[in-house]
Short mmCIF file of C-alpha atoms and ligand atoms in Angstrom, two decimals:
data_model
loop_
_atom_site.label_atom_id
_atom_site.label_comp_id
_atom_site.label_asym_id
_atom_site.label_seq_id
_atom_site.Cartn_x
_atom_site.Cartn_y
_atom_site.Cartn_z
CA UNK A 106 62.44 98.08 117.90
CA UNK A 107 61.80 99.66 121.39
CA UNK A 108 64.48 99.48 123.73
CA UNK A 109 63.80 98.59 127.06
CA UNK A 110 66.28 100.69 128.76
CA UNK A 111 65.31 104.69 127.63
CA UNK A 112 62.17 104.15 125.91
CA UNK A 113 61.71 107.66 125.62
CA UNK A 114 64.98 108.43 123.50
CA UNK A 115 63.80 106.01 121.13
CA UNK A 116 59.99 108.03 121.43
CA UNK A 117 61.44 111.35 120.81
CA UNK A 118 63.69 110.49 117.78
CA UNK A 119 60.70 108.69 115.72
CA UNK A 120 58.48 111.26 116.72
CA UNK A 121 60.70 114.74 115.45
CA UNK A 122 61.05 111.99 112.48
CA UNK A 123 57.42 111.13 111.81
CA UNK A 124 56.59 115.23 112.57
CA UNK A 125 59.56 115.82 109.78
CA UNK A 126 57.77 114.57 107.03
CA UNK A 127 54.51 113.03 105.98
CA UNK A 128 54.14 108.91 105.45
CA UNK A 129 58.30 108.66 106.91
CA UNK A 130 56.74 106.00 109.30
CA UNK A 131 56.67 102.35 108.90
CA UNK A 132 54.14 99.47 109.73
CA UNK A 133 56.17 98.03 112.39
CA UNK A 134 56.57 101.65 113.84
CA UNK A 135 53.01 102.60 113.28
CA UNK A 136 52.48 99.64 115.52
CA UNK A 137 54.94 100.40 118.27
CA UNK A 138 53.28 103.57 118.83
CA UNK A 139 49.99 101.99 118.89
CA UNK A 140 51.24 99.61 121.55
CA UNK A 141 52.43 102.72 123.76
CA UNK A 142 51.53 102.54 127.47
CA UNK A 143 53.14 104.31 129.94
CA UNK A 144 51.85 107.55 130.59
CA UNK A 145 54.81 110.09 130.14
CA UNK A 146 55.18 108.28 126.62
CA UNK A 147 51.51 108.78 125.83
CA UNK A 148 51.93 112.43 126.84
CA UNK A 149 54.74 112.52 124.42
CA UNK A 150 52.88 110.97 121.76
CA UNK A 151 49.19 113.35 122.34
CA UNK A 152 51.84 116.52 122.48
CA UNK A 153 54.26 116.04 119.20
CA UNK A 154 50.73 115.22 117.52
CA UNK A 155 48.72 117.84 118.73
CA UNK A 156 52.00 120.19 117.92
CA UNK A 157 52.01 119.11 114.51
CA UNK A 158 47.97 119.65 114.14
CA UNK A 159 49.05 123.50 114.54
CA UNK A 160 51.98 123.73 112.34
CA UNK A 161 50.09 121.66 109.44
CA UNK A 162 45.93 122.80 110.22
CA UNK A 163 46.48 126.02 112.24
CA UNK A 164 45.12 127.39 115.02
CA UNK A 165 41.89 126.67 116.55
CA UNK A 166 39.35 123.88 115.77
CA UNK A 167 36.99 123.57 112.47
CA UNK A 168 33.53 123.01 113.64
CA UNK A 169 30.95 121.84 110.98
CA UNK A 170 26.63 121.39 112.46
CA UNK A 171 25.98 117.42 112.31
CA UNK A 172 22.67 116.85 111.14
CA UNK A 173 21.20 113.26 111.41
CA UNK A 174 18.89 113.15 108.79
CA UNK A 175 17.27 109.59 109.02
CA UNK A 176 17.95 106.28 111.03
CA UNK A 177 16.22 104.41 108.34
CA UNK A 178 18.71 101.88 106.74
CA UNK A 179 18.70 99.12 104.27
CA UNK A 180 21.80 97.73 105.80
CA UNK A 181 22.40 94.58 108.58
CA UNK A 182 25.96 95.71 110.46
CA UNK A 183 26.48 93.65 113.64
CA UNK A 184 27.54 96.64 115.37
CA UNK A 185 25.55 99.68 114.55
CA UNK A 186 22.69 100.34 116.61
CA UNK A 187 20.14 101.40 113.92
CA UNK A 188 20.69 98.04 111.16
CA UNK A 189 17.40 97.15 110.24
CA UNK A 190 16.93 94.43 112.10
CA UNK A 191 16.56 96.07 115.28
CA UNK A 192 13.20 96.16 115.66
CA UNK A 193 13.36 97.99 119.13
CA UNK A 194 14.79 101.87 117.32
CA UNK A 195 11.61 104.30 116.31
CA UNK A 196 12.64 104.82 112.79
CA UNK A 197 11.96 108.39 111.48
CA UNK A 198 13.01 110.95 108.43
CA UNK A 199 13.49 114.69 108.70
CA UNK A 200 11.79 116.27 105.92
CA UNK A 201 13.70 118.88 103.30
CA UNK A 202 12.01 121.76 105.64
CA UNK A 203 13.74 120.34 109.05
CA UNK A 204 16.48 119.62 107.45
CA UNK A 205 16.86 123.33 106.18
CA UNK A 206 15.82 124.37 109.12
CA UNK A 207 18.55 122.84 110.97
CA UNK A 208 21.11 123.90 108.66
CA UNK A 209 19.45 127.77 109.37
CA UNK A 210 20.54 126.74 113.03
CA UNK A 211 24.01 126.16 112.00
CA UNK A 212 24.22 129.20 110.04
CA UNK A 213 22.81 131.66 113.05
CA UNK A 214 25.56 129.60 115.32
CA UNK A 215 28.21 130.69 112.46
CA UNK A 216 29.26 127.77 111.47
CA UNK A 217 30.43 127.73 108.21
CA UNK A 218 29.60 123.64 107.37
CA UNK A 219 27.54 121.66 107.55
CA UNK A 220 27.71 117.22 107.88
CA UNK A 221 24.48 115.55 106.81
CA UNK A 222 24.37 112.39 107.91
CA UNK A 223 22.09 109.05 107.95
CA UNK A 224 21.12 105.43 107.19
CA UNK A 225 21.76 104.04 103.86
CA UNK A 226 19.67 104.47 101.27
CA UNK A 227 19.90 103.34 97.56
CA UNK A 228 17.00 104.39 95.86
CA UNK A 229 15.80 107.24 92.75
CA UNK A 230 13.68 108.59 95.56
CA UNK A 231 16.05 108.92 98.09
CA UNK A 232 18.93 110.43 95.99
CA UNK A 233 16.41 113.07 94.66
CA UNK A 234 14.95 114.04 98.02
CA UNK A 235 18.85 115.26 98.84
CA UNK A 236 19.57 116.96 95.41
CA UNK A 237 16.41 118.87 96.62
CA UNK A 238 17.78 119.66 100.15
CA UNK A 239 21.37 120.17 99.07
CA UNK A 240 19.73 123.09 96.30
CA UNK A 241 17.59 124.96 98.81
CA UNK A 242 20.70 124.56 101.21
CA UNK A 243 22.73 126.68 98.45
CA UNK A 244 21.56 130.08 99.44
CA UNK A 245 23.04 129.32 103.37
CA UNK A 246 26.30 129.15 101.81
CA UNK A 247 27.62 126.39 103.77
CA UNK A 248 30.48 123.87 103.08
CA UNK A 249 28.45 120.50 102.42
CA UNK A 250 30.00 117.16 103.83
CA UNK A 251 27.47 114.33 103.00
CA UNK A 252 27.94 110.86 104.83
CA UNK A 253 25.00 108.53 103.36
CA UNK A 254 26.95 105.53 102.33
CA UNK A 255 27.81 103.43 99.31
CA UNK A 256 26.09 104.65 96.22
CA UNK A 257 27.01 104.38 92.38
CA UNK A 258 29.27 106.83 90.79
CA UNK A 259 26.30 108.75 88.93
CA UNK A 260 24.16 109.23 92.37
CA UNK A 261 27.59 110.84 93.97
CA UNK A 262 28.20 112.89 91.13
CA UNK A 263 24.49 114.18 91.41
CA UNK A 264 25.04 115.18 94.25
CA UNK A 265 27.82 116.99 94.06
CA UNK A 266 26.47 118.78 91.20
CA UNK A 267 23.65 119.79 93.60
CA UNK A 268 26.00 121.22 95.66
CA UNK A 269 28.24 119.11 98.52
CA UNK A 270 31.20 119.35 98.66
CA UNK A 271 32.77 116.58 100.52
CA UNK A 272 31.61 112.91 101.69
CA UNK A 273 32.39 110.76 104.32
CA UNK A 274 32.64 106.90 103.79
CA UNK A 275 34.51 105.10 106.49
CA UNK A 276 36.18 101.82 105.63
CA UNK A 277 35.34 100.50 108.95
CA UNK A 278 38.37 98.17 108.70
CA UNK A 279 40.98 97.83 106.03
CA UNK A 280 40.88 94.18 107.06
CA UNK A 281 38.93 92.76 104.21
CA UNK A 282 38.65 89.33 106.97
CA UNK A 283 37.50 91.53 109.87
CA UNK A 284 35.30 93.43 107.67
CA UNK A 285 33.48 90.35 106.70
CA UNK A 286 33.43 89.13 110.25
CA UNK A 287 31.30 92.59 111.62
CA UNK A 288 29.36 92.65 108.25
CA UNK A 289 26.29 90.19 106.44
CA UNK A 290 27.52 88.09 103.66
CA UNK A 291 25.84 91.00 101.33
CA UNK A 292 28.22 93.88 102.44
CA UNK A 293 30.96 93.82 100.22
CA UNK A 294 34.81 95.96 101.71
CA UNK A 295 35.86 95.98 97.63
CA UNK A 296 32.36 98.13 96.87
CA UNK A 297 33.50 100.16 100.14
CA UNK A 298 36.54 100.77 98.93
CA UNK A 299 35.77 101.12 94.88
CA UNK A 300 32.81 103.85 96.52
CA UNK A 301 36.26 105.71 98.09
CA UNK A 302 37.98 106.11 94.74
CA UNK A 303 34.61 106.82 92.85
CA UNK A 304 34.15 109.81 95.39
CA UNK A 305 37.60 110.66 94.38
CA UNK A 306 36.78 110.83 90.53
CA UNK A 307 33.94 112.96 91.46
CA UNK A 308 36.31 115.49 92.74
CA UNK A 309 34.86 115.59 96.05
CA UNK A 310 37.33 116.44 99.56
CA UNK A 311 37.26 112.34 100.88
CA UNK A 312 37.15 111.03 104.10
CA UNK A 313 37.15 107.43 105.82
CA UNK A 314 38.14 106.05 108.66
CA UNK A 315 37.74 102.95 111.07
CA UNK A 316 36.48 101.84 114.36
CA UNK A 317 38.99 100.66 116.90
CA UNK A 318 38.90 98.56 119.70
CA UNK A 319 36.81 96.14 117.88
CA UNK A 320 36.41 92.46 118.92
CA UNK A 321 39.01 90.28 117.37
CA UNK A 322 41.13 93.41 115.90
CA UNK A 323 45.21 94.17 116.68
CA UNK A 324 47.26 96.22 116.74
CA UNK A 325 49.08 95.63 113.47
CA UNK A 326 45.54 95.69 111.90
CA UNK A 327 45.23 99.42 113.54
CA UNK A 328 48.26 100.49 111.76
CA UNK A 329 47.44 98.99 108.49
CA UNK A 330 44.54 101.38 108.48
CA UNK A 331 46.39 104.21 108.96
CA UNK A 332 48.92 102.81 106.27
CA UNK A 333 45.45 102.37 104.16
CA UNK A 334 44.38 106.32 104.86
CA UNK A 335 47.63 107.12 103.34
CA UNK A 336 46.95 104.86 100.22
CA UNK A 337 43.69 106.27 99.65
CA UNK A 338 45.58 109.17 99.76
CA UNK A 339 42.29 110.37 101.63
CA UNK A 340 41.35 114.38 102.62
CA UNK A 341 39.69 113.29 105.68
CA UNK A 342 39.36 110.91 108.62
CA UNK A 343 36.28 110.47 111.39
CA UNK A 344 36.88 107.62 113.26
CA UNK A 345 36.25 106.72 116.57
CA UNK A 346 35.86 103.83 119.56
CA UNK A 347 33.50 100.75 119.00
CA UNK A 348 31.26 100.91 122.05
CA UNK A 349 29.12 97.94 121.97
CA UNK A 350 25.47 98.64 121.66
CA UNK A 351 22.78 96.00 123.94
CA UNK A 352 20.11 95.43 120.95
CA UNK A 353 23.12 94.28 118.47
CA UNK A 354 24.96 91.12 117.82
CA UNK A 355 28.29 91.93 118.41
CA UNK A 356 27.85 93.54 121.85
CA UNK A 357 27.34 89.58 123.14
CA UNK A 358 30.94 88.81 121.24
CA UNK A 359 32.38 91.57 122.69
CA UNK A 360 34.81 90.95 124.97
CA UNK A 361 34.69 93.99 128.18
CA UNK A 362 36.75 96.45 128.16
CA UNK A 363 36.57 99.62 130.12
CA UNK A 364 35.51 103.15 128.58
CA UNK A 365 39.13 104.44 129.62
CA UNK A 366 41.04 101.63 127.33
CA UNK A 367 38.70 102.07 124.60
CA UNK A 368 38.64 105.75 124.59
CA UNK A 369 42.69 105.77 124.70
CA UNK A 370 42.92 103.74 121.89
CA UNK A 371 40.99 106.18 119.95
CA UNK A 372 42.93 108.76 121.00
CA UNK A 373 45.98 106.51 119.95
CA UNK A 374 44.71 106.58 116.24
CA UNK A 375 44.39 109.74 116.16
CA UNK A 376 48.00 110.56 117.23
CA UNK A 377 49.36 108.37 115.05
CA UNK A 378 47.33 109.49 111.88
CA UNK A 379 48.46 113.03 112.43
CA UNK A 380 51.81 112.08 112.75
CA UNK A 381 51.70 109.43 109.51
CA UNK A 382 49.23 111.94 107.21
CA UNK A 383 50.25 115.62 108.52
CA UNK A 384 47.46 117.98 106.92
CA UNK A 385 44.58 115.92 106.78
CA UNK A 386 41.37 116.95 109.04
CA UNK A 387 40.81 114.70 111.35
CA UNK A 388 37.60 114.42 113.79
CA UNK A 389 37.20 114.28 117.17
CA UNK A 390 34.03 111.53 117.15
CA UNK A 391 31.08 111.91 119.36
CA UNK A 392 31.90 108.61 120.54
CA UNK A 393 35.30 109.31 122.70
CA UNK A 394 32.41 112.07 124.69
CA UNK A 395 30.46 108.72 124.59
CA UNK A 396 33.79 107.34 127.06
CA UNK A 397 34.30 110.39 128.81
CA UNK A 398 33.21 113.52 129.43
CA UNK A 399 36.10 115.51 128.19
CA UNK A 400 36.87 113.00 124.99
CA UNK A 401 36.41 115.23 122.76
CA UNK A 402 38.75 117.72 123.87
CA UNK A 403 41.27 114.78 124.90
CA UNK A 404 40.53 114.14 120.87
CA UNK A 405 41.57 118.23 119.78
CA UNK A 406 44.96 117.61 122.39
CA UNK A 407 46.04 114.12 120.41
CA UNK A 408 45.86 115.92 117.16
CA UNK A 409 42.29 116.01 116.03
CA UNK A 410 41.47 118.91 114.63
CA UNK A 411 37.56 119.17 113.89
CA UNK A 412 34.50 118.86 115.60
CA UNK A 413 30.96 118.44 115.14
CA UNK A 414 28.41 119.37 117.19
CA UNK A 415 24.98 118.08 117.06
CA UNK A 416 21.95 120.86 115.68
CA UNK A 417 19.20 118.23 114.69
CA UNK A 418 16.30 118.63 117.32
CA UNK A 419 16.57 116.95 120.29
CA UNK A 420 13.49 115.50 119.65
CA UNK A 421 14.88 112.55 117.56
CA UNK A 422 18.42 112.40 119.37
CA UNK A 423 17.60 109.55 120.65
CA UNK A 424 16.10 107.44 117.76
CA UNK A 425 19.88 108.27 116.04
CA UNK A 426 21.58 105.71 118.71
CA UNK A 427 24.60 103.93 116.81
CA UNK A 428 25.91 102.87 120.56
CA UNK A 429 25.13 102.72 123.94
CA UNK A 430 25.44 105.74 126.20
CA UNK A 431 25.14 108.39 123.20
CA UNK A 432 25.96 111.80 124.58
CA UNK A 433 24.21 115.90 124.46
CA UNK A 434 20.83 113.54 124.17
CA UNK A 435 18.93 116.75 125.17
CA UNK A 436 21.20 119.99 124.94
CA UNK A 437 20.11 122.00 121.76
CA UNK A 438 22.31 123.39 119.47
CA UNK A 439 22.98 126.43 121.25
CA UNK A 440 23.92 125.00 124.06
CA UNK A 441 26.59 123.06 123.12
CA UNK A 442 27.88 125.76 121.32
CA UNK A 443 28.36 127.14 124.84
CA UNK A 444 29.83 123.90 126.23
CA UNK A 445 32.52 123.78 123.52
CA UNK A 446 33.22 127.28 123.58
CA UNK A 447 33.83 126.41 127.66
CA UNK A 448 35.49 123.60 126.92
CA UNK A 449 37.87 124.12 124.22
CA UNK A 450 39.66 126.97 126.01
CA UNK A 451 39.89 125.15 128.85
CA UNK A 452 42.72 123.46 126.98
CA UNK A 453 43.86 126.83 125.44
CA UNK A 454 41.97 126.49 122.13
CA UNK A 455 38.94 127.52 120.66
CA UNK A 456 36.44 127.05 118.00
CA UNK A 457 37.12 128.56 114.51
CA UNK A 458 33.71 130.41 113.56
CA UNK A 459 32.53 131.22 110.27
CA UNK A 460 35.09 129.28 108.20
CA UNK A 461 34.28 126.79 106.29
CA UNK A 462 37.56 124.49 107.34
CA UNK A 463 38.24 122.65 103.87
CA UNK A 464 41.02 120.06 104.00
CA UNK A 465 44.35 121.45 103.30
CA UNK A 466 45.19 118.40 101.98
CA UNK A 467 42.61 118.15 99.21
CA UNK A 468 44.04 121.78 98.09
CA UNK A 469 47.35 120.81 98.11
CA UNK A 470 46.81 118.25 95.88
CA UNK A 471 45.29 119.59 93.11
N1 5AD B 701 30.26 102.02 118.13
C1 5AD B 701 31.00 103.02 117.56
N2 5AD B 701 30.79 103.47 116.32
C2 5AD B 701 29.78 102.92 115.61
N3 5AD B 701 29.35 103.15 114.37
C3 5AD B 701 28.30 102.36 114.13
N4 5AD B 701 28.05 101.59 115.19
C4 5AD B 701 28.97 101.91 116.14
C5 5AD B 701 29.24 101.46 117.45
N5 5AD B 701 28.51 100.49 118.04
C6 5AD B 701 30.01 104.08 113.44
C7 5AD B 701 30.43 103.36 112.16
C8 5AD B 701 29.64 104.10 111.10
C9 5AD B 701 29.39 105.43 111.74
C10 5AD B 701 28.24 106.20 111.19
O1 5AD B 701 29.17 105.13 113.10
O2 5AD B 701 31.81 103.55 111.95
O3 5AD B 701 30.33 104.23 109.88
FE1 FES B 702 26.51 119.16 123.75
FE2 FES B 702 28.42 119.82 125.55
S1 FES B 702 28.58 119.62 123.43
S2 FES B 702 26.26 119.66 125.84
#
């Protein structure tokens, strides 16, 4: 437990512990560190992690072109800001040419990936239309992270046949209560969590993650899902702040908070999963630029050690709005290469171009 006298001595020994070797920390400590709150301790906890990013991911920051394909979605989450009930979002599709074309944009930026992301879709249609973007995509020569929800086994393998590489499928909780509590009766965590391990058999690089800060979660749920990352024994994490958005029900259930609590949470999480998983990519998520303007590089400093940058056209930013206060609503691609470039060696790092930035993880395992 944390003594009250020097709380740092106790910081610094389970920190050169937890930076010794992977998964060394446990539940109770996981929490402690979650509950941190002074500022020199914080500072401790951003630096060991962000010290340990290096040693286990390198140098530099892995930057992959997010693409938001669609906001069209078959699913009801009290949260998100496109569920279909929300009548007030202008729903739209980018077709297999803007699609490609934004990719094109990635590849003249020189970045080496590429994250397609969007509503969820189950259909023949649907899982067709991206076997047909992921083949013309093949000739860019891009690493391929999909992130388009729960689908069955076949539909994932498909996919990767057609070409991705890795998928993102965030757990939103590991609380199978509080997961129920943010979902309709119809959303089930076991399909969530049987999609994780099916994306697994399909041999593609995995990644999950929660939300934090969420009405009605603690702490000791927070470091269950870290604990949970580590069972999954997953390649990647994006995870990231709730931030309530006005045309949802949760925003009226959700207690306030400021930006700067929320936003240090999420910086929190990511400390802590560096130090638990070692040499897993983590993101910095849009949504801690969301809190502040320099999140994202706040996100890089705690241990983070990938971003993604927006190319779809700024003409349907805005119709993508999960939460309130979305950010780079009308920079184009280009120009936020330029912000990042500016603002990543501000902080004394930089942007790793034309890499593809695989999980070490995922290689080290098989
Ligand atoms: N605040 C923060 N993140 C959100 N997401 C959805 N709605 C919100 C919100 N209001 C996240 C979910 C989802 C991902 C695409 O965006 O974690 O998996
Ligand atoms: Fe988009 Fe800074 S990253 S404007």
């Amino acid at each position: 437990m944390q003594p009250m006298a020097d709380g740092s001595d106790w910081l610094s020994t389970l920190l050169e512990r937890a930076s010794g070797s992977p998964r060394s920390l446990t539940l109770g400590e996981l929490e402690s560190l979650l509950l941190l709150e002074g500022r020199d301790d914080l500072d401790m906890l951003y630096a060991a992690a962000h010290a340990l990013k290096v040693r286990c991911c390198g140098q530099g920051v892995a930057v992959r072109g997010l693409v938001e394909a669609g906001n069209v979605c078959a699913k009801d989450c009290f949260y998100c800001g496109i569920r279909k009930s929300n009548a007030a979002v202008e729903r739209y599709s980018l077709s297999a040419d803007e699609i490609v074309a934004a990719a094109e944009e990635a590849k003249r930026l020189d970045y080496a990936s590429l994250v397609i992301q969007s509503g969820e879709i189950e259909s023949e249609a649907h899982t067709r239309f991206i076997e047909d973007v992921l083949r013309r995509l093949a000739p860019l020569d891009l690493g391929i992270t999909l992130s388009l929800g729960e689908q069955t086994e076949d539909v994932y393998a498909r996919w990767r046949e057609a070409g991705a590489t890795r998928y993102l499928l965030r757990i939103e909780t590991s609380d199978p209560e509080l997961y129920a509590a943010l979902h309709p009766a119809e959303c089930s965590w076991k399909r969530r969590v049987e999609c994780l391990r099916a994306l697994r058999r399909t041999g593609y690089q995995v990644g999950t993650g929660v939300m934090c800060a969420l009405p009605g979660q603690t702490m000791r749920s927070l470091a269950r899902d870290v604990m949970f990352y580590g069972e999954m024994d997953v390649d990647m994490i994006g995870m990231g702040p709730y931030i309530p958005h006005p045309d949802t029900p949760l925003a009226a259930k959700s207690p306030d908070m400021a930006a700067a609590d929320r936003l240090e949470l999420g910086l929190k999480m990511i400390a802590v999963s560096r130090l638990y998983l070692h040499d897993v990519n983590i993101a910095a998520a849009t949504a801690l630029q969301a809190l502040a303007d320099d999140g994202r590089e706040r996100g890089v400093l705690a241990g983070a050690n990938v971003l993604m940058p927006n190319v779809t056209d700024v003409r349907w930013r805005k119709a993508y709005r999960l939460y309130a206060n979305k950010p780079c609503l009308n920079e184009n691609a280009s120009l936020c290469r330029h912000c990042l470039d500016r603002r990543l060696d501000a902080i004394g790092e930089h942007l790793i171009y034309g890499e593809r930035g695989d999980s070490r993880h995922y290689f080290a395992r098989s």
